[in-house]
Amino acid sequence: MNLLITGAWNDAKKYVDKLQQKGHNVKFLQFEKDELPCEYEWVEGVICNGLFLTHSIEKFVNLKYIQLTSAGFDRVPMDYVKEHKIEIHNARGVYSIPMAEFALFGVLEIYKKGKFFLENQKLHIWEKHRELLELFGKKVCILGCGSVGTECAKRFKAFGCEVTGIDLFVRTDENYNTILELSKLEVVLLESDIVILTLPLTDETKYLMNDEKFMAMKEGAVLVNIARGGVIDINALVRALSRLRGVVLDVFEEEPLGENSLLWKMQNVIVTPHNSFVGDGNRERLASIIIENCNKGGYVC
């Protein structure tokens, strides 16, 4: 297979020789927005992330295989992929563990008043805080019960939480107390102490968290978004902040977050730069899934 690999796979160069030994012709493109090191017609398979944001997929007339380094498909023209029967794989499961750990960290940071103690440490102030919360017994709503959501469910359940999943596909899963359909979301929000967003961004989920949903949330709840920024109507969130105990935002509709955004200075908001997916096990997991998917497709790697 004529395989174009981009720098989205950080360890790609370590595997080029192996791929070539298996019979693949490999070209490498460090930055996906740059000019290709080959003709579009040459490419039969790609390992990439956002390549098609700057290079029209229609130009790859012989394309038959796509491996993404991301978990989401929102940077790929999926209608075209399906119409042309192009085999496509994502990086499902690669980033789920660090993202779930990050969600847990974010909630604990709010429950255990991390900002308060950090500021006091800087000022050498010895002051107790009498309003720390426990995770034990809290009700957690996980919106999106895929790989990331399920890793979140495992961890919050281990802390003694009651975990309800909301998903388009209802199923029985031991990691959740129950999984309900999307139409039940507002009912679940009324009772949830913690709401974690891990669902993909689609036409159906864009601005799913709007004024109506925020009004339905339990007062004093915590919201964590490690999904996509477009799942939240950010103006509706700002209007609702006074009702919430805290918000952890790792993703935004426009990134980087604007320097003048009000979210930077909100006391009950934690802002991180789309960083929740980072973990020291990612590289090994990504290489493993790339090789496995390639072999499954009959393109021996």
PDB file of C-alpha atoms in Angstrom:
ATOM      1  CA  MET A   1       0.000   0.000   0.000  1.00  0.00           C
ATOM      2  CA  ASN A   2       1.197   3.522  -0.754  1.00  0.00           C
ATOM      3  CA  LEU A   3       0.960   4.999   2.719  1.00  0.00           C
ATOM      4  CA  LEU A   4       1.125   8.683   3.663  1.00  0.00           C
ATOM      5  CA  ILE A   5       1.886   9.227   7.349  1.00  0.00           C
ATOM      6  CA  THR A   6       1.718  12.636   9.000  1.00  0.00           C
ATOM      7  CA  GLY A   7       3.346  14.073  12.086  1.00  0.00           C
ATOM      8  CA  ALA A   8       0.055  13.630  13.922  1.00  0.00           C
ATOM      9  CA  TRP A   9       1.525  10.233  14.799  1.00  0.00           C
ATOM     10  CA  ASN A  10       4.431  11.392  16.944  1.00  0.00           C
ATOM     11  CA  ASP A  11       6.269   8.081  16.821  1.00  0.00           C
ATOM     12  CA  ALA A  12       5.721   7.455  13.120  1.00  0.00           C
ATOM     13  CA  LYS A  13       9.398   7.618  12.171  1.00  0.00           C
ATOM     14  CA  LYS A  14      10.155   4.768  14.584  1.00  0.00           C
ATOM     15  CA  TYR A  15       7.871   2.509  12.554  1.00  0.00           C
ATOM     16  CA  VAL A  16       8.677   3.559   8.984  1.00  0.00           C
ATOM     17  CA  ASP A  17      11.294   0.827   8.487  1.00  0.00           C
ATOM     18  CA  LYS A  18       8.937  -1.808   9.840  1.00  0.00           C
ATOM     19  CA  LEU A  19       6.153  -0.661   7.542  1.00  0.00           C
ATOM     20  CA  GLN A  20       8.461  -0.683   4.556  1.00  0.00           C
ATOM     21  CA  GLN A  21       9.676  -4.184   5.416  1.00  0.00           C
ATOM     22  CA  LYS A  22       6.056  -5.313   5.279  1.00  0.00           C
ATOM     23  CA  GLY A  23       5.812  -4.072   1.726  1.00  0.00           C
ATOM     24  CA  HIS A  24       4.370  -0.591   2.210  1.00  0.00           C
ATOM     25  CA  ASN A  25       5.679   2.404   0.323  1.00  0.00           C
ATOM     26  CA  VAL A  26       5.831   5.185   2.902  1.00  0.00           C
ATOM     27  CA  LYS A  27       5.896   8.957   2.531  1.00  0.00           C
ATOM     28  CA  PHE A  28       6.060  11.219   5.584  1.00  0.00           C
ATOM     29  CA  LEU A  29       4.483  14.667   6.003  1.00  0.00           C
ATOM     30  CA  GLN A  30       5.387  16.417   9.243  1.00  0.00           C
ATOM     31  CA  PHE A  31       2.811  19.205   9.149  1.00  0.00           C
ATOM     32  CA  GLU A  32      -0.562  18.341   7.678  1.00  0.00           C
ATOM     33  CA  LYS A  33      -1.194  21.783   6.214  1.00  0.00           C
ATOM     34  CA  ASP A  34       2.021  21.629   4.146  1.00  0.00           C
ATOM     35  CA  GLU A  35       2.365  20.491   0.540  1.00  0.00           C
ATOM     36  CA  LEU A  36       2.319  16.723   0.149  1.00  0.00           C
ATOM     37  CA  PRO A  37       5.639  14.933  -0.539  1.00  0.00           C
ATOM     38  CA  CYS A  38       3.904  13.000  -3.328  1.00  0.00           C
ATOM     39  CA  GLU A  39       1.085  13.256  -5.825  1.00  0.00           C
ATOM     40  CA  TYR A  40      -2.443  12.934  -4.435  1.00  0.00           C
ATOM     41  CA  GLU A  41      -3.051  10.057  -6.840  1.00  0.00           C
ATOM     42  CA  TRP A  42      -0.161   8.106  -5.263  1.00  0.00           C
ATOM     43  CA  VAL A  43      -1.829   7.852  -1.855  1.00  0.00           C
ATOM     44  CA  GLU A  44      -3.786   4.684  -1.061  1.00  0.00           C
ATOM     45  CA  GLY A  45      -3.753   4.948   2.717  1.00  0.00           C
ATOM     46  CA  VAL A  46      -3.195   7.695   5.286  1.00  0.00           C
ATOM     47  CA  ILE A  47      -2.384   7.862   8.982  1.00  0.00           C
ATOM     48  CA  CYS A  48      -3.366  11.361  10.039  1.00  0.00           C
ATOM     49  CA  ASN A  49      -5.513  13.641  12.169  1.00  0.00           C
ATOM     50  CA  GLY A  50      -6.739  16.785  10.411  1.00  0.00           C
ATOM     51  CA  LEU A  51      -5.207  16.234   6.978  1.00  0.00           C
ATOM     52  CA  PHE A  52      -8.506  16.746   5.157  1.00  0.00           C
ATOM     53  CA  LEU A  53      -9.062  20.149   6.735  1.00  0.00           C
ATOM     54  CA  THR A  54      -6.445  21.606   4.397  1.00  0.00           C
ATOM     55  CA  HIS A  55      -6.253  18.953   1.658  1.00  0.00           C
ATOM     56  CA  SER A  56      -9.562  18.130   0.002  1.00  0.00           C
ATOM     57  CA  ILE A  57     -10.307  14.435   0.273  1.00  0.00           C
ATOM     58  CA  GLU A  58     -11.635  14.482  -3.291  1.00  0.00           C
ATOM     59  CA  LYS A  59      -8.047  14.885  -4.521  1.00  0.00           C
ATOM     60  CA  PHE A  60      -7.087  11.489  -3.085  1.00  0.00           C
ATOM     61  CA  VAL A  61      -8.700   9.545  -5.912  1.00  0.00           C
ATOM     62  CA  ASN A  62      -7.106   6.202  -4.951  1.00  0.00           C
ATOM     63  CA  LEU A  63      -7.669   6.461  -1.225  1.00  0.00           C
ATOM     64  CA  LYS A  64      -8.979   3.270   0.365  1.00  0.00           C
ATOM     65  CA  TYR A  65      -7.728   3.353   3.963  1.00  0.00           C
ATOM     66  CA  ILE A  66      -7.716   6.019   6.724  1.00  0.00           C
ATOM     67  CA  GLN A  67      -6.304   5.647  10.225  1.00  0.00           C
ATOM     68  CA  LEU A  68      -6.925   8.616  12.523  1.00  0.00           C
ATOM     69  CA  THR A  69      -4.767   9.470  15.502  1.00  0.00           C
ATOM     70  CA  SER A  70      -7.813  11.061  17.168  1.00  0.00           C
ATOM     71  CA  ALA A  71     -10.847   9.451  18.748  1.00  0.00           C
ATOM     72  CA  GLY A  72     -13.291  11.762  16.955  1.00  0.00           C
ATOM     73  CA  PHE A  73     -14.375  11.639  13.313  1.00  0.00           C
ATOM     74  CA  ASP A  74     -15.423  15.307  13.164  1.00  0.00           C
ATOM     75  CA  ARG A  75     -12.388  16.372  11.093  1.00  0.00           C
ATOM     76  CA  VAL A  76     -13.179  13.944   8.315  1.00  0.00           C
ATOM     77  CA  PRO A  77     -15.910  14.290   5.632  1.00  0.00           C
ATOM     78  CA  MET A  78     -17.662  11.095   6.669  1.00  0.00           C
ATOM     79  CA  ASP A  79     -20.361  11.289   3.989  1.00  0.00           C
ATOM     80  CA  TYR A  80     -17.647  11.101   1.336  1.00  0.00           C
ATOM     81  CA  VAL A  81     -15.862   8.276   3.173  1.00  0.00           C
ATOM     82  CA  LYS A  82     -19.041   6.198   3.365  1.00  0.00           C
ATOM     83  CA  GLU A  83     -20.060   6.946  -0.214  1.00  0.00           C
ATOM     84  CA  HIS A  84     -16.682   5.797  -1.527  1.00  0.00           C
ATOM     85  CA  LYS A  85     -16.470   2.829   0.863  1.00  0.00           C
ATOM     86  CA  ILE A  86     -13.148   3.958   2.316  1.00  0.00           C
ATOM     87  CA  GLU A  87     -12.084   1.897   5.313  1.00  0.00           C
ATOM     88  CA  ILE A  88     -11.616   4.188   8.320  1.00  0.00           C
ATOM     89  CA  HIS A  89     -10.432   3.683  11.892  1.00  0.00           C
ATOM     90  CA  ASN A  90     -10.119   6.050  14.822  1.00  0.00           C
ATOM     91  CA  ALA A  91      -7.922   5.885  17.917  1.00  0.00           C
ATOM     92  CA  ARG A  92     -10.695   4.501  20.112  1.00  0.00           C
ATOM     93  CA  GLY A  93      -9.452   3.739  23.598  1.00  0.00           C
ATOM     94  CA  VAL A  94      -6.020   5.323  23.192  1.00  0.00           C
ATOM     95  CA  TYR A  95      -6.773   8.457  25.222  1.00  0.00           C
ATOM     96  CA  SER A  96      -9.607   7.180  27.405  1.00  0.00           C
ATOM     97  CA  ILE A  97      -7.541   6.440  30.502  1.00  0.00           C
ATOM     98  CA  PRO A  98      -5.835   9.845  30.892  1.00  0.00           C
ATOM     99  CA  MET A  99      -9.095  11.634  30.027  1.00  0.00           C
ATOM    100  CA  ALA A 100     -10.997   9.709  32.692  1.00  0.00           C
ATOM    101  CA  GLU A 101      -8.278  10.423  35.239  1.00  0.00           C
ATOM    102  CA  PHE A 102      -8.446  14.096  34.288  1.00  0.00           C
ATOM    103  CA  ALA A 103     -12.225  14.194  34.808  1.00  0.00           C
ATOM    104  CA  LEU A 104     -11.777  12.699  38.269  1.00  0.00           C
ATOM    105  CA  PHE A 105      -8.978  15.149  39.046  1.00  0.00           C
ATOM    106  CA  GLY A 106     -11.120  18.103  37.958  1.00  0.00           C
ATOM    107  CA  VAL A 107     -14.015  17.178  40.210  1.00  0.00           C
ATOM    108  CA  LEU A 108     -11.704  16.514  43.171  1.00  0.00           C
ATOM    109  CA  GLU A 109      -9.961  19.839  42.566  1.00  0.00           C
ATOM    110  CA  ILE A 110     -13.335  21.538  43.064  1.00  0.00           C
ATOM    111  CA  TYR A 111     -14.609  19.300  45.867  1.00  0.00           C
ATOM    112  CA  LYS A 112     -11.375  19.572  47.857  1.00  0.00           C
ATOM    113  CA  LYS A 113     -10.904  23.341  47.232  1.00  0.00           C
ATOM    114  CA  GLY A 114      -7.587  23.021  45.436  1.00  0.00           C
ATOM    115  CA  LYS A 115      -7.458  26.679  44.374  1.00  0.00           C
ATOM    116  CA  PHE A 116      -8.030  27.847  47.960  1.00  0.00           C
ATOM    117  CA  PHE A 117      -5.148  25.841  49.385  1.00  0.00           C
ATOM    118  CA  LEU A 118      -2.808  26.693  46.499  1.00  0.00           C
ATOM    119  CA  GLU A 119      -3.352  30.428  46.958  1.00  0.00           C
ATOM    120  CA  ASN A 120      -2.871  30.146  50.709  1.00  0.00           C
ATOM    121  CA  GLN A 121       0.345  28.190  50.201  1.00  0.00           C
ATOM    122  CA  LYS A 122       1.690  30.960  47.970  1.00  0.00           C
ATOM    123  CA  LEU A 123       0.897  33.496  50.710  1.00  0.00           C
ATOM    124  CA  HIS A 124       2.107  31.239  53.573  1.00  0.00           C
ATOM    125  CA  ILE A 125      -1.368  31.326  55.146  1.00  0.00           C
ATOM    126  CA  TRP A 126      -2.355  28.492  57.523  1.00  0.00           C
ATOM    127  CA  GLU A 127      -6.153  28.360  57.256  1.00  0.00           C
ATOM    128  CA  LYS A 128      -8.487  25.400  57.401  1.00  0.00           C
ATOM    129  CA  HIS A 129     -11.474  25.033  55.069  1.00  0.00           C
ATOM    130  CA  ARG A 130     -14.565  23.419  56.598  1.00  0.00           C
ATOM    131  CA  GLU A 131     -16.599  22.864  53.433  1.00  0.00           C
ATOM    132  CA  LEU A 132     -14.763  20.099  51.596  1.00  0.00           C
ATOM    133  CA  LEU A 133     -16.981  17.526  49.897  1.00  0.00           C
ATOM    134  CA  GLU A 134     -16.756  13.757  49.429  1.00  0.00           C
ATOM    135  CA  LEU A 135     -17.295  11.891  46.189  1.00  0.00           C
ATOM    136  CA  PHE A 136     -18.804   8.974  48.088  1.00  0.00           C
ATOM    137  CA  GLY A 137     -22.544   8.759  47.559  1.00  0.00           C
ATOM    138  CA  LYS A 138     -22.699  11.440  44.871  1.00  0.00           C
ATOM    139  CA  LYS A 139     -24.792  10.976  41.728  1.00  0.00           C
ATOM    140  CA  VAL A 140     -22.801  11.181  38.505  1.00  0.00           C
ATOM    141  CA  CYS A 141     -24.255  11.612  35.019  1.00  0.00           C
ATOM    142  CA  ILE A 142     -21.953  10.607  32.174  1.00  0.00           C
ATOM    143  CA  LEU A 143     -23.228  11.934  28.872  1.00  0.00           C
ATOM    144  CA  GLY A 144     -21.728   9.676  26.211  1.00  0.00           C
ATOM    145  CA  CYS A 145     -21.015   6.060  27.165  1.00  0.00           C
ATOM    146  CA  GLY A 146     -18.244   5.224  24.730  1.00  0.00           C
ATOM    147  CA  SER A 147     -14.684   4.322  25.663  1.00  0.00           C
ATOM    148  CA  VAL A 148     -13.947   7.605  27.501  1.00  0.00           C
ATOM    149  CA  GLY A 149     -17.281   7.669  29.296  1.00  0.00           C
ATOM    150  CA  THR A 150     -16.891   4.085  30.438  1.00  0.00           C
ATOM    151  CA  GLU A 151     -13.390   4.697  31.819  1.00  0.00           C
ATOM    152  CA  CYS A 152     -14.898   7.649  33.730  1.00  0.00           C
ATOM    153  CA  ALA A 153     -17.690   5.425  35.023  1.00  0.00           C
ATOM    154  CA  LYS A 154     -15.193   2.855  36.350  1.00  0.00           C
ATOM    155  CA  ARG A 155     -13.322   5.457  38.350  1.00  0.00           C
ATOM    156  CA  PHE A 156     -16.282   7.320  39.823  1.00  0.00           C
ATOM    157  CA  LYS A 157     -17.999   4.064  40.726  1.00  0.00           C
ATOM    158  CA  ALA A 158     -14.827   2.971  42.534  1.00  0.00           C
ATOM    159  CA  PHE A 159     -15.221   6.085  44.722  1.00  0.00           C
ATOM    160  CA  GLY A 160     -18.708   4.984  45.724  1.00  0.00           C
ATOM    161  CA  CYS A 161     -20.688   7.157  43.308  1.00  0.00           C
ATOM    162  CA  GLU A 162     -23.992   6.231  41.686  1.00  0.00           C
ATOM    163  CA  VAL A 163     -23.266   6.440  37.960  1.00  0.00           C
ATOM    164  CA  THR A 164     -25.955   6.988  35.328  1.00  0.00           C
ATOM    165  CA  GLY A 165     -25.037   6.955  31.671  1.00  0.00           C
ATOM    166  CA  ILE A 166     -26.892   8.806  28.917  1.00  0.00           C
ATOM    167  CA  ASP A 167     -26.327   7.496  25.418  1.00  0.00           C
ATOM    168  CA  LEU A 168     -27.937   7.056  22.011  1.00  0.00           C
ATOM    169  CA  PHE A 169     -27.507   3.299  22.431  1.00  0.00           C
ATOM    170  CA  VAL A 170     -29.015   1.953  25.646  1.00  0.00           C
ATOM    171  CA  ARG A 171     -27.343  -1.170  26.993  1.00  0.00           C
ATOM    172  CA  THR A 172     -26.542  -2.997  30.200  1.00  0.00           C
ATOM    173  CA  ASP A 173     -23.015  -2.349  31.431  1.00  0.00           C
ATOM    174  CA  GLU A 174     -21.626  -3.296  34.836  1.00  0.00           C
ATOM    175  CA  ASN A 175     -19.640  -0.055  34.975  1.00  0.00           C
ATOM    176  CA  TYR A 176     -22.859   1.968  35.220  1.00  0.00           C
ATOM    177  CA  ASN A 177     -25.784   1.695  37.600  1.00  0.00           C
ATOM    178  CA  THR A 178     -27.923   2.277  34.534  1.00  0.00           C
ATOM    179  CA  ILE A 179     -27.719   3.665  30.998  1.00  0.00           C
ATOM    180  CA  LEU A 180     -30.676   5.679  29.726  1.00  0.00           C
ATOM    181  CA  GLU A 181     -31.651   7.181  26.393  1.00  0.00           C
ATOM    182  CA  LEU A 182     -30.942  10.812  25.518  1.00  0.00           C
ATOM    183  CA  SER A 183     -34.595  11.812  26.031  1.00  0.00           C
ATOM    184  CA  LYS A 184     -34.114  11.180  29.783  1.00  0.00           C
ATOM    185  CA  LEU A 185     -31.275  13.692  30.104  1.00  0.00           C
ATOM    186  CA  GLU A 186     -33.172  16.534  31.769  1.00  0.00           C
ATOM    187  CA  VAL A 187     -34.678  14.191  34.348  1.00  0.00           C
ATOM    188  CA  VAL A 188     -31.220  12.851  35.219  1.00  0.00           C
ATOM    189  CA  LEU A 189     -29.711  16.361  35.356  1.00  0.00           C
ATOM    190  CA  LEU A 190     -32.206  17.334  38.063  1.00  0.00           C
ATOM    191  CA  GLU A 191     -30.598  14.855  40.473  1.00  0.00           C
ATOM    192  CA  SER A 192     -26.967  14.741  39.327  1.00  0.00           C
ATOM    193  CA  ASP A 193     -24.234  16.195  41.526  1.00  0.00           C
ATOM    194  CA  ILE A 194     -21.657  15.760  38.752  1.00  0.00           C
ATOM    195  CA  VAL A 195     -22.151  15.873  34.970  1.00  0.00           C
ATOM    196  CA  ILE A 196     -19.371  14.687  32.657  1.00  0.00           C
ATOM    197  CA  LEU A 197     -19.513  15.288  28.906  1.00  0.00           C
ATOM    198  CA  THR A 198     -17.696  12.688  26.799  1.00  0.00           C
ATOM    199  CA  LEU A 199     -19.953  12.484  23.749  1.00  0.00           C
ATOM    200  CA  PRO A 200     -18.941  13.165  20.125  1.00  0.00           C
ATOM    201  CA  LEU A 201     -19.823  16.416  18.377  1.00  0.00           C
ATOM    202  CA  THR A 202     -22.549  15.829  15.774  1.00  0.00           C
ATOM    203  CA  ASP A 203     -25.470  17.796  14.380  1.00  0.00           C
ATOM    204  CA  GLU A 204     -27.566  16.238  17.134  1.00  0.00           C
ATOM    205  CA  THR A 205     -25.194  17.090  19.991  1.00  0.00           C
ATOM    206  CA  LYS A 206     -24.117  20.606  18.954  1.00  0.00           C
ATOM    207  CA  TYR A 207     -25.094  22.995  21.762  1.00  0.00           C
ATOM    208  CA  LEU A 208     -26.830  20.127  23.515  1.00  0.00           C
ATOM    209  CA  MET A 209     -25.969  21.831  26.789  1.00  0.00           C
ATOM    210  CA  ASN A 210     -28.035  25.001  26.378  1.00  0.00           C
ATOM    211  CA  ASP A 211     -30.075  27.292  28.635  1.00  0.00           C
ATOM    212  CA  GLU A 212     -32.753  24.649  29.048  1.00  0.00           C
ATOM    213  CA  LYS A 213     -30.283  21.950  30.107  1.00  0.00           C
ATOM    214  CA  PHE A 214     -28.382  24.239  32.467  1.00  0.00           C
ATOM    215  CA  MET A 215     -31.634  25.262  34.154  1.00  0.00           C
ATOM    216  CA  ALA A 216     -32.391  21.585  34.614  1.00  0.00           C
ATOM    217  CA  MET A 217     -29.072  20.942  36.344  1.00  0.00           C
ATOM    218  CA  LYS A 218     -29.093  20.536  40.091  1.00  0.00           C
ATOM    219  CA  GLU A 219     -27.993  23.672  41.904  1.00  0.00           C
ATOM    220  CA  GLY A 220     -24.450  23.227  43.171  1.00  0.00           C
ATOM    221  CA  ALA A 221     -23.584  20.608  40.531  1.00  0.00           C
ATOM    222  CA  VAL A 222     -20.183  20.280  38.861  1.00  0.00           C
ATOM    223  CA  LEU A 223     -19.817  20.127  35.070  1.00  0.00           C
ATOM    224  CA  VAL A 224     -16.813  18.615  33.268  1.00  0.00           C
ATOM    225  CA  ASN A 225     -16.353  18.904  29.501  1.00  0.00           C
ATOM    226  CA  ILE A 226     -13.686  16.660  27.962  1.00  0.00           C
ATOM    227  CA  ALA A 227     -15.704  16.074  24.772  1.00  0.00           C
ATOM    228  CA  ARG A 228     -15.821  18.894  22.227  1.00  0.00           C
ATOM    229  CA  GLY A 229     -16.354  22.594  22.875  1.00  0.00           C
ATOM    230  CA  GLY A 230     -19.342  22.763  20.521  1.00  0.00           C
ATOM    231  CA  VAL A 231     -21.371  20.477  22.774  1.00  0.00           C
ATOM    232  CA  ILE A 232     -21.839  23.492  25.077  1.00  0.00           C
ATOM    233  CA  ASP A 233     -23.511  26.812  24.292  1.00  0.00           C
ATOM    234  CA  ILE A 234     -20.829  28.811  26.087  1.00  0.00           C
ATOM    235  CA  ASN A 235     -23.045  31.895  26.541  1.00  0.00           C
ATOM    236  CA  ALA A 236     -25.682  29.736  28.215  1.00  0.00           C
ATOM    237  CA  LEU A 237     -22.986  28.306  30.474  1.00  0.00           C
ATOM    238  CA  VAL A 238     -21.818  31.769  31.537  1.00  0.00           C
ATOM    239  CA  ARG A 239     -25.412  32.652  32.414  1.00  0.00           C
ATOM    240  CA  ALA A 240     -25.671  29.501  34.537  1.00  0.00           C
ATOM    241  CA  LEU A 241     -22.346  29.717  36.375  1.00  0.00           C
ATOM    242  CA  SER A 242     -23.814  31.281  39.494  1.00  0.00           C
ATOM    243  CA  ARG A 243     -25.952  28.151  40.014  1.00  0.00           C
ATOM    244  CA  LEU A 244     -23.072  25.692  39.640  1.00  0.00           C
ATOM    245  CA  ARG A 245     -20.435  24.722  42.183  1.00  0.00           C
ATOM    246  CA  GLY A 246     -17.779  24.488  39.526  1.00  0.00           C
ATOM    247  CA  VAL A 247     -16.989  23.845  35.903  1.00  0.00           C
ATOM    248  CA  VAL A 248     -13.993  22.069  34.365  1.00  0.00           C
ATOM    249  CA  LEU A 249     -13.453  23.000  30.711  1.00  0.00           C
ATOM    250  CA  ASP A 250     -10.711  21.335  28.708  1.00  0.00           C
ATOM    251  CA  VAL A 251     -12.217  21.942  25.248  1.00  0.00           C
ATOM    252  CA  PHE A 252     -13.668  24.995  23.529  1.00  0.00           C
ATOM    253  CA  GLU A 253     -15.492  25.716  20.304  1.00  0.00           C
ATOM    254  CA  GLU A 254     -12.713  28.133  19.344  1.00  0.00           C
ATOM    255  CA  GLU A 255      -9.214  27.172  20.412  1.00  0.00           C
ATOM    256  CA  PRO A 256      -7.134  28.658  21.830  1.00  0.00           C
ATOM    257  CA  LEU A 257      -9.584  30.312  24.189  1.00  0.00           C
ATOM    258  CA  GLY A 258      -9.633  34.059  23.538  1.00  0.00           C
ATOM    259  CA  GLU A 259      -7.431  36.131  25.804  1.00  0.00           C
ATOM    260  CA  ASN A 260     -10.409  38.307  26.803  1.00  0.00           C
ATOM    261  CA  SER A 261     -12.785  35.450  27.585  1.00  0.00           C
ATOM    262  CA  LEU A 262     -14.582  35.851  30.904  1.00  0.00           C
ATOM    263  CA  LEU A 263     -13.919  32.181  31.655  1.00  0.00           C
ATOM    264  CA  TRP A 264     -10.261  32.829  32.505  1.00  0.00           C
ATOM    265  CA  LYS A 265     -11.171  34.833  35.601  1.00  0.00           C
ATOM    266  CA  MET A 266     -14.220  32.939  36.880  1.00  0.00           C
ATOM    267  CA  GLN A 267     -13.459  31.637  40.368  1.00  0.00           C
ATOM    268  CA  ASN A 268     -15.521  28.482  39.925  1.00  0.00           C
ATOM    269  CA  VAL A 269     -14.116  27.616  36.475  1.00  0.00           C
ATOM    270  CA  ILE A 270     -11.039  25.516  35.723  1.00  0.00           C
ATOM    271  CA  VAL A 271      -9.666  26.150  32.226  1.00  0.00           C
ATOM    272  CA  THR A 272      -7.137  23.794  30.627  1.00  0.00           C
ATOM    273  CA  PRO A 273      -5.811  23.909  27.016  1.00  0.00           C
ATOM    274  CA  HIS A 274      -7.303  20.741  25.460  1.00  0.00           C
ATOM    275  CA  ASN A 275      -4.841  18.751  27.517  1.00  0.00           C
ATOM    276  CA  SER A 276      -6.921  16.017  29.163  1.00  0.00           C
ATOM    277  CA  PHE A 277      -5.912  13.374  26.617  1.00  0.00           C
ATOM    278  CA  VAL A 278      -2.212  13.495  27.510  1.00  0.00           C
ATOM    279  CA  GLY A 279      -0.783  10.457  29.260  1.00  0.00           C
ATOM    280  CA  ASP A 280       2.461   8.488  29.296  1.00  0.00           C
ATOM    281  CA  GLY A 281       0.746   5.354  27.976  1.00  0.00           C
ATOM    282  CA  ASN A 282      -0.678   6.983  24.836  1.00  0.00           C
ATOM    283  CA  ARG A 283       2.223   6.297  22.511  1.00  0.00           C
ATOM    284  CA  GLU A 284       2.267   2.577  23.129  1.00  0.00           C
ATOM    285  CA  ARG A 285      -1.524   2.308  22.859  1.00  0.00           C
ATOM    286  CA  LEU A 286      -1.619   4.356  19.634  1.00  0.00           C
ATOM    287  CA  ALA A 287       1.111   2.336  17.928  1.00  0.00           C
ATOM    288  CA  SER A 288      -0.620  -0.876  18.943  1.00  0.00           C
ATOM    289  CA  ILE A 289      -4.001   0.170  17.559  1.00  0.00           C
ATOM    290  CA  ILE A 290      -2.513   1.490  14.300  1.00  0.00           C
ATOM    291  CA  ILE A 291      -0.750  -1.818  13.649  1.00  0.00           C
ATOM    292  CA  GLU A 292      -3.770  -3.859  14.732  1.00  0.00           C
ATOM    293  CA  ASN A 293      -6.217  -1.965  12.519  1.00  0.00           C
ATOM    294  CA  CYS A 294      -3.876  -2.106   9.562  1.00  0.00           C
ATOM    295  CA  ASN A 295      -3.590  -5.870   9.914  1.00  0.00           C
ATOM    296  CA  LYS A 296      -7.353  -6.285  10.298  1.00  0.00           C
ATOM    297  CA  GLY A 297      -7.877  -4.481   7.044  1.00  0.00           C
ATOM    298  CA  GLY A 298      -5.604  -6.903   5.284  1.00  0.00           C
ATOM    299  CA  TYR A 299      -2.852  -4.297   4.887  1.00  0.00           C
ATOM    300  CA  VAL A 300      -0.229  -6.221   6.839  1.00  0.00           C
ATOM    301  CA  CYS A 301       1.854  -3.953   9.079  1.00  0.00           C
TER     302      CYS A 301
END
